[in-house]
Short mmCIF file of C-alpha atoms and ligand atoms in Angstrom, two decimals:
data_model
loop_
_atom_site.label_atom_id
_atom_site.label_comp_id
_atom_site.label_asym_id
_atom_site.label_seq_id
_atom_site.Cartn_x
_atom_site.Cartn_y
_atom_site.Cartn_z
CA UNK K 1 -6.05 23.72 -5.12
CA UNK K 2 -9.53 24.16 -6.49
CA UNK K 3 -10.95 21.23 -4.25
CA UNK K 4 -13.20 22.34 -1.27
CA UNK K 5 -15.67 20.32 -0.79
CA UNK K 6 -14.19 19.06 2.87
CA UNK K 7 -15.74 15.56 2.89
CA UNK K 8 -14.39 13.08 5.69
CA UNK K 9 -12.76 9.92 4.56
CA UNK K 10 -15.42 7.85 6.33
CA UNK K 11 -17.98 10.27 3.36
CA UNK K 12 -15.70 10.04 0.63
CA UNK K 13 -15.66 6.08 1.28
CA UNK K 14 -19.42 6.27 1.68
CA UNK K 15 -19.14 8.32 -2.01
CA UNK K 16 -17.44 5.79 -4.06
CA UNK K 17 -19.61 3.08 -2.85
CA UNK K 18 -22.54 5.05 -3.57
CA UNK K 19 -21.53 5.99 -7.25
CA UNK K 20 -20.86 2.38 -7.78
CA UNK K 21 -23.96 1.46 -6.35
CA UNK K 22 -26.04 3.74 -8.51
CA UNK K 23 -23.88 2.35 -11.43
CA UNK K 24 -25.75 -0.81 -11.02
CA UNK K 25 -22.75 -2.74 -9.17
CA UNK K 26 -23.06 -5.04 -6.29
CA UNK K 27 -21.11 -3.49 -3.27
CA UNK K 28 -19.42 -6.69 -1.49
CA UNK K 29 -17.17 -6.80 2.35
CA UNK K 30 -13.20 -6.82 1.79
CA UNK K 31 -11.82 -10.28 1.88
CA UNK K 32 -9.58 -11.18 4.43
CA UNK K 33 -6.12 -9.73 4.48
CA UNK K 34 -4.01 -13.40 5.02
CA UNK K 35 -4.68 -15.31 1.87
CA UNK K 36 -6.10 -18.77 2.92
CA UNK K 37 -6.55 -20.50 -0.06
CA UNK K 38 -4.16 -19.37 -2.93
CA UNK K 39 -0.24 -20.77 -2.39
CA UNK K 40 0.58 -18.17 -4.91
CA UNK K 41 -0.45 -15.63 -2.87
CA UNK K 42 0.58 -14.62 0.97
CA UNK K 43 -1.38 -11.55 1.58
CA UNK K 44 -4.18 -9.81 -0.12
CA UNK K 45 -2.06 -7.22 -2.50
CA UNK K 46 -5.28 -5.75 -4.76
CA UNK K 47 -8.63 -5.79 -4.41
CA UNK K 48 -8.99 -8.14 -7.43
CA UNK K 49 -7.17 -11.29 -5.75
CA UNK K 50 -10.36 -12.39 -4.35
CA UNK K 51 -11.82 -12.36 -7.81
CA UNK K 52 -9.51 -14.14 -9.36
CA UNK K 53 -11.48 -17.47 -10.27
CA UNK K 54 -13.97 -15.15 -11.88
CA UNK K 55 -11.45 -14.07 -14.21
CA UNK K 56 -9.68 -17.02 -15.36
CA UNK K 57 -13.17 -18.54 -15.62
CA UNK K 58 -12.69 -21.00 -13.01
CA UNK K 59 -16.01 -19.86 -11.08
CA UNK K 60 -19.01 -17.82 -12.27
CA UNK K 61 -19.63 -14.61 -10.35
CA UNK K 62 -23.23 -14.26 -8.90
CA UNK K 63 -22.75 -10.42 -9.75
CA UNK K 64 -21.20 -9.20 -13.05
CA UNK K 65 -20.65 -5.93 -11.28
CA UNK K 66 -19.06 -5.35 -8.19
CA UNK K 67 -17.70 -2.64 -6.13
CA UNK K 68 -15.47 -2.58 -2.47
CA UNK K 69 -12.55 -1.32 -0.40
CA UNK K 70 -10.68 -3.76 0.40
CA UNK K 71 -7.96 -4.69 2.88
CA UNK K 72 -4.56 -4.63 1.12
CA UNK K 73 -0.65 -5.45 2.22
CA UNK K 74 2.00 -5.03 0.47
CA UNK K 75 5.16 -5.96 1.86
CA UNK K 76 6.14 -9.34 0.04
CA UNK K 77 6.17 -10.69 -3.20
CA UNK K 78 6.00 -8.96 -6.44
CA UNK K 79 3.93 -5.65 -4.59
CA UNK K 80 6.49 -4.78 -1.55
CA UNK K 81 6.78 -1.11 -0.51
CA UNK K 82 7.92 -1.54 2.97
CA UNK K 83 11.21 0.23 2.54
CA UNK K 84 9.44 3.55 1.54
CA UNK K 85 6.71 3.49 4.25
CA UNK K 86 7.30 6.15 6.92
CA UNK K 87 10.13 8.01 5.09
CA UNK K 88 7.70 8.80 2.54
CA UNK K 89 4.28 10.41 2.99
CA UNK K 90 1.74 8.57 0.34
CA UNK K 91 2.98 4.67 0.68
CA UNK K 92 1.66 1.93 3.12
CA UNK K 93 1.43 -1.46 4.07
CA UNK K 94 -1.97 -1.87 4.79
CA UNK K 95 -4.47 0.35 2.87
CA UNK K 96 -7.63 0.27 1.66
CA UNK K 97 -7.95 -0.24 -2.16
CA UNK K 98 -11.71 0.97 -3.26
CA UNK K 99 -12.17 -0.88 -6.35
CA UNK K 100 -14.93 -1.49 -9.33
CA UNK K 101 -15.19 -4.50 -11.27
CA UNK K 102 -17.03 -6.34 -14.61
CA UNK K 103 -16.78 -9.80 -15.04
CA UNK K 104 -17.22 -10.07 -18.79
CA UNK K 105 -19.52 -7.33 -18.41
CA UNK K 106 -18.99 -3.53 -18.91
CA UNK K 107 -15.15 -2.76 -20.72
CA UNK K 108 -13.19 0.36 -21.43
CA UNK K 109 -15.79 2.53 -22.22
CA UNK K 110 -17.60 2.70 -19.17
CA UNK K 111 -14.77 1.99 -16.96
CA UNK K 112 -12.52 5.57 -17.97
CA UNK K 113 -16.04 7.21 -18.39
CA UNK K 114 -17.09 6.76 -15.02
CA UNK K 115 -13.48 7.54 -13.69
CA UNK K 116 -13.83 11.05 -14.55
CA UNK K 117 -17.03 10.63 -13.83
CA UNK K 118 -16.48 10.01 -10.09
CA UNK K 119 -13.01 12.38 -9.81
CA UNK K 120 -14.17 15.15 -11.71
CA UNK K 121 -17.67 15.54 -10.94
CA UNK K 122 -18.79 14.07 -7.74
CA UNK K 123 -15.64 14.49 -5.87
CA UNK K 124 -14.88 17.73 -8.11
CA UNK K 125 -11.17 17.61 -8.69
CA UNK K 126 -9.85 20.41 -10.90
CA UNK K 127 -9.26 18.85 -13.93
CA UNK K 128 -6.37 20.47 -15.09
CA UNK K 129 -4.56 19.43 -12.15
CA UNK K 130 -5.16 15.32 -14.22
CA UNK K 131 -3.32 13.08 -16.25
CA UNK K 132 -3.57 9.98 -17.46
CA UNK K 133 -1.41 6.97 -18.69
CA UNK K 134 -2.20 4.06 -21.31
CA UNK K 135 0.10 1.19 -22.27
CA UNK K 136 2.24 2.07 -25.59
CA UNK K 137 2.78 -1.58 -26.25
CA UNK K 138 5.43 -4.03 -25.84
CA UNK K 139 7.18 -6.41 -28.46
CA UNK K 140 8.46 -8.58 -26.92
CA UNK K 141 5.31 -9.94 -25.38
CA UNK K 142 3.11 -8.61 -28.99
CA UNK K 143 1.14 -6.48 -27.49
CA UNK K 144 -0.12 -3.58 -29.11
CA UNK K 145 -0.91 -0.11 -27.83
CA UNK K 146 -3.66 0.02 -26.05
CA UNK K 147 -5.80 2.58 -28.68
CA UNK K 148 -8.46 1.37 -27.29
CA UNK K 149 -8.15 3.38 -23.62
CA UNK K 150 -6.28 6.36 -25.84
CA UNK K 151 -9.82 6.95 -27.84
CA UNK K 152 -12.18 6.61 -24.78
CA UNK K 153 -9.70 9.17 -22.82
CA UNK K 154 -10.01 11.91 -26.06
CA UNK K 155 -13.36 12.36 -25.14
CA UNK K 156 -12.71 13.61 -21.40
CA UNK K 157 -9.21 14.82 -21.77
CA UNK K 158 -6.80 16.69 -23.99
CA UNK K 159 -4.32 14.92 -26.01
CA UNK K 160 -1.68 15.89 -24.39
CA UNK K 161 -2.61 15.13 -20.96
CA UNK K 162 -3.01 11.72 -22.20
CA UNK K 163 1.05 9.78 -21.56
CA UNK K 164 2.03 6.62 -22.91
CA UNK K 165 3.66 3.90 -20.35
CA UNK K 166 5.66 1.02 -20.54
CA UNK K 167 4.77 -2.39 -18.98
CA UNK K 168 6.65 -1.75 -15.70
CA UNK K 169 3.93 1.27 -14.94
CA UNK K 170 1.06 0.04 -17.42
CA UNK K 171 0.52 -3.40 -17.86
CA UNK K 172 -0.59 -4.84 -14.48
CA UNK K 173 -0.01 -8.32 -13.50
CA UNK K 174 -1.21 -10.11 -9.74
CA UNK K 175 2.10 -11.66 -9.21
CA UNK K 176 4.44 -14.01 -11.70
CA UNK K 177 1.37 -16.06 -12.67
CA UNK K 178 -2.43 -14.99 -12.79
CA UNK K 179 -4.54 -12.26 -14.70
CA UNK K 180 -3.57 -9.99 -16.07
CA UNK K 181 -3.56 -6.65 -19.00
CA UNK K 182 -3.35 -3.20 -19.75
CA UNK K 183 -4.24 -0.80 -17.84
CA UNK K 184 -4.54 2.97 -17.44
CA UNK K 185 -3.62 4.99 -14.27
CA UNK K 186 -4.93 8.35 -13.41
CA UNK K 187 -2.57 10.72 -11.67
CA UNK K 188 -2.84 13.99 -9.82
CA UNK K 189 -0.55 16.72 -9.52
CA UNK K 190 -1.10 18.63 -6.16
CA UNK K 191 1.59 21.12 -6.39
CA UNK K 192 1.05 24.33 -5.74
CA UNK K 193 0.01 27.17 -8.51
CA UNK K 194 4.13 28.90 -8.62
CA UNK K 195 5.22 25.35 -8.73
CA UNK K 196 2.67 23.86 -11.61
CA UNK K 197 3.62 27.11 -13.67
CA UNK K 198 7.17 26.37 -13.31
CA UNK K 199 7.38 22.85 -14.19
CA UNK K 200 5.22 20.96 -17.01
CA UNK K 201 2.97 18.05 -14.44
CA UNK K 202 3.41 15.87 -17.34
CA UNK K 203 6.98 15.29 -16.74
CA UNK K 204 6.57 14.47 -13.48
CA UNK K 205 3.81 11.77 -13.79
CA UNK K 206 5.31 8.29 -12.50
CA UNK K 207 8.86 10.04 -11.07
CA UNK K 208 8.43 9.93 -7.61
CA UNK K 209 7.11 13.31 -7.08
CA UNK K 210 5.69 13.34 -3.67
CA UNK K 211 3.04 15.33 -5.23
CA UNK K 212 2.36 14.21 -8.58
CA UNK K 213 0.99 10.88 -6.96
CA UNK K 214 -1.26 8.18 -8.71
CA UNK K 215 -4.52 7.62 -7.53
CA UNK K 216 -7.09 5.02 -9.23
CA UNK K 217 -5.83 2.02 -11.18
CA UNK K 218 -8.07 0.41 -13.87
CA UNK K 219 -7.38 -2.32 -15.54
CA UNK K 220 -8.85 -4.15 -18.68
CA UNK K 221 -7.82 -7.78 -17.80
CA UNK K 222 -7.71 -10.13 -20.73
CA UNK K 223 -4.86 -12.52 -20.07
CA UNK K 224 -3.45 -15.23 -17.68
CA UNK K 225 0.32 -14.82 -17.14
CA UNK K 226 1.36 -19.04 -17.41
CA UNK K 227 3.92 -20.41 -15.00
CA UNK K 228 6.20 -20.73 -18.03
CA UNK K 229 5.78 -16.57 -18.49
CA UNK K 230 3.78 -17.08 -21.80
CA UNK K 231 0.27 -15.15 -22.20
CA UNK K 232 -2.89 -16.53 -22.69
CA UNK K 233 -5.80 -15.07 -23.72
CA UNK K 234 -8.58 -15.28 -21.18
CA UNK K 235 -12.24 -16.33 -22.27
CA UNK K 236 -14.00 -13.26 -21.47
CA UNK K 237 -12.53 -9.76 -21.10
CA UNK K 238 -12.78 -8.10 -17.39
CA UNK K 239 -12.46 -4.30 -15.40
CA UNK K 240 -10.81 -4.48 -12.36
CA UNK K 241 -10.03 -1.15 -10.70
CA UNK K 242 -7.94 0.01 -7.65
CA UNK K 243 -8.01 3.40 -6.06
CA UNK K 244 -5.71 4.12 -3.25
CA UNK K 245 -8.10 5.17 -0.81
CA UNK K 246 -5.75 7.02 1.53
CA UNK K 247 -4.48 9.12 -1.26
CA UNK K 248 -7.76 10.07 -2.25
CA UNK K 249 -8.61 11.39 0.83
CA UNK K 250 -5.43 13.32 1.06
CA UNK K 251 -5.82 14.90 -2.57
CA UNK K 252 -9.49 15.75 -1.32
CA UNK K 253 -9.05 17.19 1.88
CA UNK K 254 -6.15 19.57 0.29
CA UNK K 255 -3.27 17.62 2.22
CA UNK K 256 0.37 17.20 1.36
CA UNK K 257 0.87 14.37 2.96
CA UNK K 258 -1.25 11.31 3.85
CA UNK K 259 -0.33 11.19 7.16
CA UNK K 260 -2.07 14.51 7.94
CA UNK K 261 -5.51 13.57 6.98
CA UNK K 262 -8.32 12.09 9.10
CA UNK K 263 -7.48 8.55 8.25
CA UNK K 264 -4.06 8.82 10.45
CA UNK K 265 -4.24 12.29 12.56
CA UNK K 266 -6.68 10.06 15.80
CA UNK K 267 -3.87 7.52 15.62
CA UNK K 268 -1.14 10.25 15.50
CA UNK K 269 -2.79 12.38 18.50
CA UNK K 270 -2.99 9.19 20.65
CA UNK K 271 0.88 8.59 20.05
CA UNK K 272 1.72 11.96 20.71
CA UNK K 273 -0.30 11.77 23.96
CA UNK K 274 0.92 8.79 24.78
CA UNK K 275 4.90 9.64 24.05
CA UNK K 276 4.67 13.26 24.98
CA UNK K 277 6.56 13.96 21.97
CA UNK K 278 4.83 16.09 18.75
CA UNK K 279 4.36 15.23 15.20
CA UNK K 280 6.27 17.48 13.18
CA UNK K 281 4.95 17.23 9.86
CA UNK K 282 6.74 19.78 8.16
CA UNK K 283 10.02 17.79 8.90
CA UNK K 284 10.02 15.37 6.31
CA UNK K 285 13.11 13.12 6.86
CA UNK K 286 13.47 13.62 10.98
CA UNK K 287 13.84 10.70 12.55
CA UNK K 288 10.97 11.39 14.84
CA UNK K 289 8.22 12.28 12.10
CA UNK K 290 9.39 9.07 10.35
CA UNK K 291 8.73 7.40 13.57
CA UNK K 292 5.03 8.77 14.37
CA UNK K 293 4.50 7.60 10.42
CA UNK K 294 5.64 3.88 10.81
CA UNK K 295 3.80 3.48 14.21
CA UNK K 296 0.59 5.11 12.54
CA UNK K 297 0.85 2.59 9.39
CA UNK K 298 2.23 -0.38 11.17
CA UNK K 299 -0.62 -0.80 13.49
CA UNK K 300 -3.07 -0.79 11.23
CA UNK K 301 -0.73 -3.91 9.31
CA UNK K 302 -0.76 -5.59 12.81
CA UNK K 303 -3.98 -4.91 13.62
CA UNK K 304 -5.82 -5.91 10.52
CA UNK K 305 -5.15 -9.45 10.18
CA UNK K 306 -7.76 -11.06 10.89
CA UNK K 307 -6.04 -13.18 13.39
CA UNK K 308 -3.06 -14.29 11.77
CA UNK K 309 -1.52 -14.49 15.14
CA UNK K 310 2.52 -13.36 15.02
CA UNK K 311 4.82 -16.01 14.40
CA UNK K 312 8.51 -17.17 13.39
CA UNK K 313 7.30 -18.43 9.30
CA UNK K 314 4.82 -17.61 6.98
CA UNK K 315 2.63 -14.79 7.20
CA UNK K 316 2.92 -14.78 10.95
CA UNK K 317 6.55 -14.08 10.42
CA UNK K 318 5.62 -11.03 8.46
CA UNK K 319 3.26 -9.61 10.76
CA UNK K 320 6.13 -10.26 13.35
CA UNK K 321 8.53 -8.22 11.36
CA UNK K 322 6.17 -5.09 11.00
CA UNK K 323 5.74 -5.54 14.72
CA UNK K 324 9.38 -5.49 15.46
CA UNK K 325 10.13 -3.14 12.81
CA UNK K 326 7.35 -0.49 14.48
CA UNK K 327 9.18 -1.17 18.31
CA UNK K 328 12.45 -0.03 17.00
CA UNK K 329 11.40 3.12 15.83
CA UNK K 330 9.42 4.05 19.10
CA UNK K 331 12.46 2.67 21.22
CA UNK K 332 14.99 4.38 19.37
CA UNK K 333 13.40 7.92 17.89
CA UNK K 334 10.50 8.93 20.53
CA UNK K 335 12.45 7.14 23.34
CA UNK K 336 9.60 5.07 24.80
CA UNK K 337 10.56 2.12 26.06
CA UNK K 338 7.32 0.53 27.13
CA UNK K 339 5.14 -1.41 24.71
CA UNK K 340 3.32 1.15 22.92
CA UNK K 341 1.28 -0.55 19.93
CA UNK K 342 -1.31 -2.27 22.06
CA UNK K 343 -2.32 0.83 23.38
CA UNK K 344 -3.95 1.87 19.85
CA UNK K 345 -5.18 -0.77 18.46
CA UNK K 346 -9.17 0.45 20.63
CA UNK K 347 -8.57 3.57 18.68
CA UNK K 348 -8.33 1.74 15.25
CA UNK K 349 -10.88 -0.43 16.01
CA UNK K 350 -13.34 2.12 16.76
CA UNK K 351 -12.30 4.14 13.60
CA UNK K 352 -12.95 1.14 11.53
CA UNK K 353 -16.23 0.19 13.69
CA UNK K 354 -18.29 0.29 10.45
CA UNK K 355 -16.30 -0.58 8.00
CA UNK K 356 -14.01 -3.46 8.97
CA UNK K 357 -16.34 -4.35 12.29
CA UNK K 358 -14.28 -7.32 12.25
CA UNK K 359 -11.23 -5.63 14.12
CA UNK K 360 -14.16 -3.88 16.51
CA UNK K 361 -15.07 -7.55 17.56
CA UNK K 362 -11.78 -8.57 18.31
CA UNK K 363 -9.87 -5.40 19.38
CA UNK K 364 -9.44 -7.38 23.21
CA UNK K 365 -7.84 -10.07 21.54
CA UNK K 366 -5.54 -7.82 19.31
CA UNK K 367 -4.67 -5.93 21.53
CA UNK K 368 -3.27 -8.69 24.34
CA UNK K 369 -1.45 -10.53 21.53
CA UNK K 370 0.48 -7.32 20.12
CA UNK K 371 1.09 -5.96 23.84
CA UNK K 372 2.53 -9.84 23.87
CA UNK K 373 4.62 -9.52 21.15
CA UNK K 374 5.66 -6.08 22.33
CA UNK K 375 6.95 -7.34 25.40
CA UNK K 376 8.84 -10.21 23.68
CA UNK K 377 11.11 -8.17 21.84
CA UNK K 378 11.57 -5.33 24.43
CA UNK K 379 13.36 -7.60 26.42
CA UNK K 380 16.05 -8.35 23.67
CA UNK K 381 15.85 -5.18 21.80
CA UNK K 382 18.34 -3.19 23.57
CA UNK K 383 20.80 -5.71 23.86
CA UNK K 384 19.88 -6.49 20.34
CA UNK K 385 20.98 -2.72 19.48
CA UNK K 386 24.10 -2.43 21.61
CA UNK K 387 25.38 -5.41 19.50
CA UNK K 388 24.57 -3.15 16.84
CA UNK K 389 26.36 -0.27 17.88
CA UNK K 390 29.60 -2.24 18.58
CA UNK K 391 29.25 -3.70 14.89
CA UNK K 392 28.86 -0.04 13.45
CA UNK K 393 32.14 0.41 15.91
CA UNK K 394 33.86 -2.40 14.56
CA UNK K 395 33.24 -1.64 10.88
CA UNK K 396 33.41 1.96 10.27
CA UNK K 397 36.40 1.90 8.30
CA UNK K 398 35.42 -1.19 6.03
CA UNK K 399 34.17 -0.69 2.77
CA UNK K 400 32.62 -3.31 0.91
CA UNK K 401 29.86 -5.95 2.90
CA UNK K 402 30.08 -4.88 6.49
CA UNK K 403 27.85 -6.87 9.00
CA UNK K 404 28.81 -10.47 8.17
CA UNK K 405 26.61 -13.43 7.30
CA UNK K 406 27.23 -14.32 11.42
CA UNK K 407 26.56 -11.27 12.46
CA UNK K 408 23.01 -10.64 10.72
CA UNK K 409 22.11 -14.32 11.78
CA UNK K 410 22.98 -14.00 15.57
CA UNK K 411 21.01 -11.06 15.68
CA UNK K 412 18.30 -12.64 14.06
CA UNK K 413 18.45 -15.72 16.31
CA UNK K 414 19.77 -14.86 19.85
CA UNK K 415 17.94 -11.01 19.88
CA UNK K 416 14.90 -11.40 17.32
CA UNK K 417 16.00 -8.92 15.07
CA UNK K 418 14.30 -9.66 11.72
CA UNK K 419 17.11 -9.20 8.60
CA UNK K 420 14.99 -6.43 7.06
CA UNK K 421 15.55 -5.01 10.29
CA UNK K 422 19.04 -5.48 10.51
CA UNK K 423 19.66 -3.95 7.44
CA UNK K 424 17.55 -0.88 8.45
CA UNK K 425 19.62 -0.14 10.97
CA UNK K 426 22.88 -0.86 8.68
CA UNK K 427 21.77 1.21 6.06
CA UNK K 428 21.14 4.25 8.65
CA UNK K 429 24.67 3.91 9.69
CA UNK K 430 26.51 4.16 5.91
CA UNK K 431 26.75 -0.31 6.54
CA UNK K 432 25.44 -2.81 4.36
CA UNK K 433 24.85 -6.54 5.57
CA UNK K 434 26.36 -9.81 4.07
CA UNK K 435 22.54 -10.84 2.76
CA UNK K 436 23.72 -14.19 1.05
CA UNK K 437 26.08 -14.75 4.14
CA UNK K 438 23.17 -14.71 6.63
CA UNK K 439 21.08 -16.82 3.89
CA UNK K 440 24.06 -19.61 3.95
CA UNK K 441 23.68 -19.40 7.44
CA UNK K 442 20.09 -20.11 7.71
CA UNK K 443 20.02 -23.15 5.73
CA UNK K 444 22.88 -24.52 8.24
CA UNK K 445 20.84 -24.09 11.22
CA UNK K 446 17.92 -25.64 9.52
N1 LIG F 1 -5.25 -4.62 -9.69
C1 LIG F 1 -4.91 -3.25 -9.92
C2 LIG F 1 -3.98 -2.69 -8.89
O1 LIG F 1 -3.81 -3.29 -7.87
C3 LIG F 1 -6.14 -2.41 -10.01
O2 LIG F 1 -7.04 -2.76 -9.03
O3 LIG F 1 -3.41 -1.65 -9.09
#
């Protein structure tokens, strides 16, 4: 790949804020991760949620231009990509989103124009290795394609680099209510040069290709999404803008994988030191490198929560269930049995020092409450799993549900296993859990 310019993620952070900056935008401190003050909302999922008055025209924004990176999870609600964190290499709970915004200021125009601006000048990515996406339209909702976006992109981009989507990948929406509208996506194909010759990048743009990833979000909100799933049309039209910050870096520092650039490698060398076991990157489905993945996301979930302390409902719960999720694959694929989380979270603190300085301040507290919470479920865990095993045991030969409603609940309640957990475990053993069984069972005990 043509890229060299070998910036750290801590510069190419710096970068984007910069560009912004000298774009006459107003650069502004992430918002909290735990949503306080929005019941439609749990956790911060996009950098826009915090903006979100401005657009419906609830509030006026002091700054019609503002830029950030801000604090993202997405493991509930309508964003959830927990399942493919760990046994993939580009998806997290917790990452940074560096976003631009207008509030009924600046529109389409600028917006793509400084996009390839910022990729293909100041951070110099090759531009044949781009694509880009605009919304063809939908229907059923009347909306048209979005020519708009499709003209601005003509004057950066061939034609034929230039794909329509449908309104799954290209009309974004916050969650079932909320602003909303088309928007564009920019995608980069990292594959090497005998694999780009082979196969046409365009046809692998939004198919899972490990390396034909998306990076930067932007879009043109002009609608709020109604609780009864009707559109309105907003008073003012806004840019809101998401760039996956962790991909970035990877596409910029030449990586094939996230998890090998500077964002994750400190907390990946303290786990190896600390476990005595090595990060095998090249092995992308062993057990082990899926392990050293899901401990290097997870902690920054747990640790980043601005004091959401772990609990049995709510957003504690959640936190709890990254927690417990992280344990199990420590316990069971690097075979350390002693609370390990805790022991990184002064590592992540310091990393972030200057950008999130909030974690910095409160790494001492962090860090007691996770070792905590560590502790808590190590002393149920391997009971917890030997129940497990005699389940597996008990149910090899079965062949529709497997794990029963019971089952699923009494590991929930007697060894802390969180369901998602359960059925982690079920699905690595060929089993598949009773889900509306251990729902039924739930609402008894309450
Ligand atoms: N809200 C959009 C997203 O999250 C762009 O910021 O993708």
């Amino acid at each position: 790949m043509k890229i060299m310019i070998k910036m750290t993620a801590s510069e190419i952070r710096q970068e984007f804020l910069d560009f912004f900056k000298s774009k006459a935008h107003e650069i502004v401190p992430s918002a909290p991760i735990v949503v306080k003050n929005d019941p439609t909302l749990m956790f911060t999922n996009a950098g826009m949620n915090q903006f979100k008055d401005y657009f419906l025209g609830n509030k006026k924004s002091p700054y019609p231009r503002v830029a950030d990176t801000q604090k993202c999870l997405r493991v509930s609600g309508k964003h959830n990509d927990l399942e493919e964190v760990g046994v993939d290499t580009y998806h997290h709970t917790m990452f940074e989103m560096l976003g631009n915004w207008s509030f009924g200021d600046y529109f389409k125009k600028e917006a793509i124009a400084w996009s390839w601006e910022l990729l293909t000048e100041v951070y110099k990515i090759d531009k044949e290795r781009l694509y880009v996406t605009i919304f063809e339209g939908d229907s059923r909702e009347g909306l048209p394609k979005d020519q708009e976006a499709y003209d601005e992109w003509k004057k950066f981009i061939s034609e034929d680099r230039i794909l329509p989507g449908n309104k799954k990948d290209n009309f974004w929406e916050m969650g079932d209510t909320g602003p909303c509208g088309p928007c564009t996506e920019i995608h980069v194909d990292c594959r090497d040069e005998h694999e780009r010759n082979s196969v046409d990048g365009r046809t692998l743009v939004n198919a899972d290709h490990p390396q034909v990833i998306e990076i930067w979000n932007n879009v043109f909100i002009q609608f709020n999404r109604k609780k009864d799933g009707s559109l309105e049309q907003l008073p003012a039209k806004h840019v809101d803008t998401g760039m996956g910050f962790e991909r970035l870096v990877r596409v910029l520092q030449g990586k094939t994988s996230n998890y090998d650039t500077d964002v994750f490698s400190g907390t990946i060398a303290a786990t190896e030191k600390i476990t005595g076991k090595k990060y095998d990157a090249s092995i992308g489905d062993d057990k082990q490198a899926i392990a050293f993945r899901v401990i290097a996301d997870h902690i920054r979930a747990i640790s980043f929560t601005d004091g959401q302390l772990p609990s049995n409902t709510g957003a504690g719960y959640v936190i709890r269930r990254i927690l417990r999720r992280a344990v199990r694959y420590y316990y069971s694929y690097l075979d350390y049995k002693q609370p390990l989380l805790h022991q990184l979270v002064p590592e992540i603190a310091l990393q972030f020092k200057y950008v999130f300085p909030e974690l910095y301040q409160q790494a001492e507290f962090v860090n007691r409450v996770v070792r905590e919470e560590e502790e808590s479920f190590l002393r149920t865990l391997d009971k917890g799993l030997k129940r497990i095993e005699d389940l597996v045991g008990d149910n090899k030969a079965a062949s529709t549900v497997n794990i029963s409603g019971r089952d699923v609940f009494e590991l929930y309640d007697t060894y802390g296993f969180p369901v998602d957990l359960t059925r982690l475990i079920a699905t690595e053993n060929n089993l598949v859990i009773d889900e509306a069984g251990f729902e039924a069972e739930m609402k008894k005990q309450k």
